[in-house]
Short mmCIF file of C-alpha atoms in Angstrom, two decimals:
data_model
loop_
_atom_site.label_atom_id
_atom_site.label_comp_id
_atom_site.label_asym_id
_atom_site.label_seq_id
_atom_site.Cartn_x
_atom_site.Cartn_y
_atom_site.Cartn_z
CA MET A 767 -74.05 -92.64 -5.19
CA ASP A 768 -75.13 -90.10 -2.65
CA ASP A 769 -73.23 -87.63 -0.29
CA GLU A 770 -73.30 -89.86 2.80
CA GLU A 771 -71.58 -93.27 0.46
CA GLU A 772 -68.75 -90.85 -0.72
CA LEU A 773 -68.19 -89.40 2.71
CA GLU A 774 -67.81 -92.86 4.01
CA ARG A 775 -65.62 -93.13 1.11
CA GLU A 776 -63.33 -90.18 1.69
CA GLN A 777 -62.50 -91.35 5.04
CA LEU A 778 -61.11 -94.55 4.00
CA TRP A 779 -58.03 -92.44 3.19
CA CYS A 780 -57.39 -91.10 6.37
CA GLY A 781 -54.73 -91.99 8.48
CA ASP A 782 -51.38 -92.79 7.10
CA TRP A 783 -51.99 -92.57 3.34
CA GLU A 784 -52.28 -88.92 4.07
CA LYS A 785 -48.43 -88.75 4.42
CA MET A 786 -47.36 -91.18 1.25
CA THR A 787 -46.03 -89.88 -1.71
CA VAL A 788 -44.88 -90.69 -5.40
CA THR A 789 -42.16 -89.07 -7.42
CA VAL A 790 -44.16 -87.39 -10.50
CA PRO A 791 -42.80 -90.01 -13.35
CA GLN A 792 -44.65 -92.82 -11.13
CA ALA A 793 -47.66 -90.75 -10.99
CA ALA A 794 -47.83 -90.42 -14.88
CA SER A 795 -47.42 -94.33 -14.57
CA LEU A 796 -50.01 -95.05 -12.51
CA LEU A 797 -52.11 -92.57 -14.27
CA CYS A 798 -51.58 -93.41 -17.81
CA LEU A 799 -50.88 -89.71 -18.58
CA SER A 800 -47.45 -87.95 -19.27
CA SER A 801 -45.07 -86.31 -16.91
CA GLN A 802 -46.03 -83.08 -18.21
CA THR A 803 -49.74 -83.78 -18.06
CA VAL A 804 -49.16 -84.93 -13.95
CA GLY A 805 -47.29 -81.39 -13.83
CA LEU A 806 -50.43 -79.26 -15.19
CA LEU A 807 -52.88 -81.22 -12.93
CA LEU A 808 -50.60 -80.36 -10.44
CA GLU A 809 -50.69 -76.66 -11.43
CA GLY A 810 -54.50 -77.00 -11.70
CA GLY A 811 -55.14 -78.29 -8.14
CA ARG A 812 -56.63 -81.59 -8.93
CA LEU A 813 -53.96 -83.14 -7.49
CA ALA A 814 -52.06 -82.47 -4.30
CA ALA A 815 -48.49 -81.90 -3.78
CA HIS A 816 -46.21 -82.03 -1.16
CA GLN A 817 -42.34 -79.69 -2.08
CA ARG A 818 -39.09 -81.55 -0.96
CA GLY A 819 -36.28 -79.08 -1.78
CA LYS A 820 -36.73 -78.63 -5.50
CA HIS A 821 -38.67 -81.77 -6.25
CA ARG A 822 -42.42 -82.18 -5.95
CA PHE A 823 -43.70 -85.46 -4.53
CA VAL A 824 -47.79 -86.41 -5.56
CA THR A 825 -49.92 -87.58 -2.91
CA LEU A 826 -51.28 -91.02 -2.72
CA VAL A 827 -54.79 -89.73 -1.16
CA SER A 828 -55.17 -87.40 -4.29
CA LEU A 829 -53.50 -89.82 -6.85
CA PHE A 830 -56.26 -92.04 -5.91
CA ALA A 831 -59.06 -89.99 -5.55
CA TYR A 832 -58.51 -88.70 -9.32
CA ARG A 833 -57.83 -91.82 -10.77
CA ARG A 834 -61.17 -93.26 -9.03
CA ARG A 835 -63.04 -90.28 -10.75
CA HIS A 836 -61.43 -89.70 -14.07
CA LEU A 837 -60.40 -93.00 -15.34
CA SER A 838 -62.36 -96.58 -15.94
CA PRO A 839 -60.90 -99.74 -16.53
CA ALA A 840 -62.30 -99.79 -19.93
CA ARG A 841 -59.89 -96.55 -20.80
CA SER A 842 -57.15 -97.56 -19.21
CA ALA A 843 -57.31 -101.24 -21.12
CA ARG A 844 -57.47 -98.88 -24.31
CA HIS A 845 -54.39 -96.93 -23.22
CA TYR A 846 -52.16 -99.87 -22.57
CA ALA A 847 -53.45 -101.70 -25.88
CA GLY A 848 -52.72 -99.19 -27.63
CA ARG A 849 -49.13 -98.75 -25.98
CA THR A 850 -48.72 -102.65 -27.21
CA ASP A 851 -49.90 -102.09 -30.63
CA VAL A 852 -47.65 -99.51 -31.29
CA ARG A 853 -44.54 -101.24 -29.92
CA ALA A 854 -45.63 -104.82 -31.95
CA GLY A 855 -45.21 -102.29 -34.97
CA ARG A 856 -41.31 -101.53 -34.68
#
């Protein structure tokens, strides 16, 4: 993908999406990660957050951008298959 196509894709996220946020546990669920890992991604600057009082909320724009770059459908399927196997073994 060239830079022009990437710029066009990034512009799709402009507008009201930039104001929408989710809690850290919800972001962790959407990324198939632990809340602690999401916290590390926030500290490392890979995800953007808004502070409201003493709580942090992850922006949907940064969440979707991270997911698009780092999670493939195959990886998500392996994650959920592993969780199902563990639950079945109980």
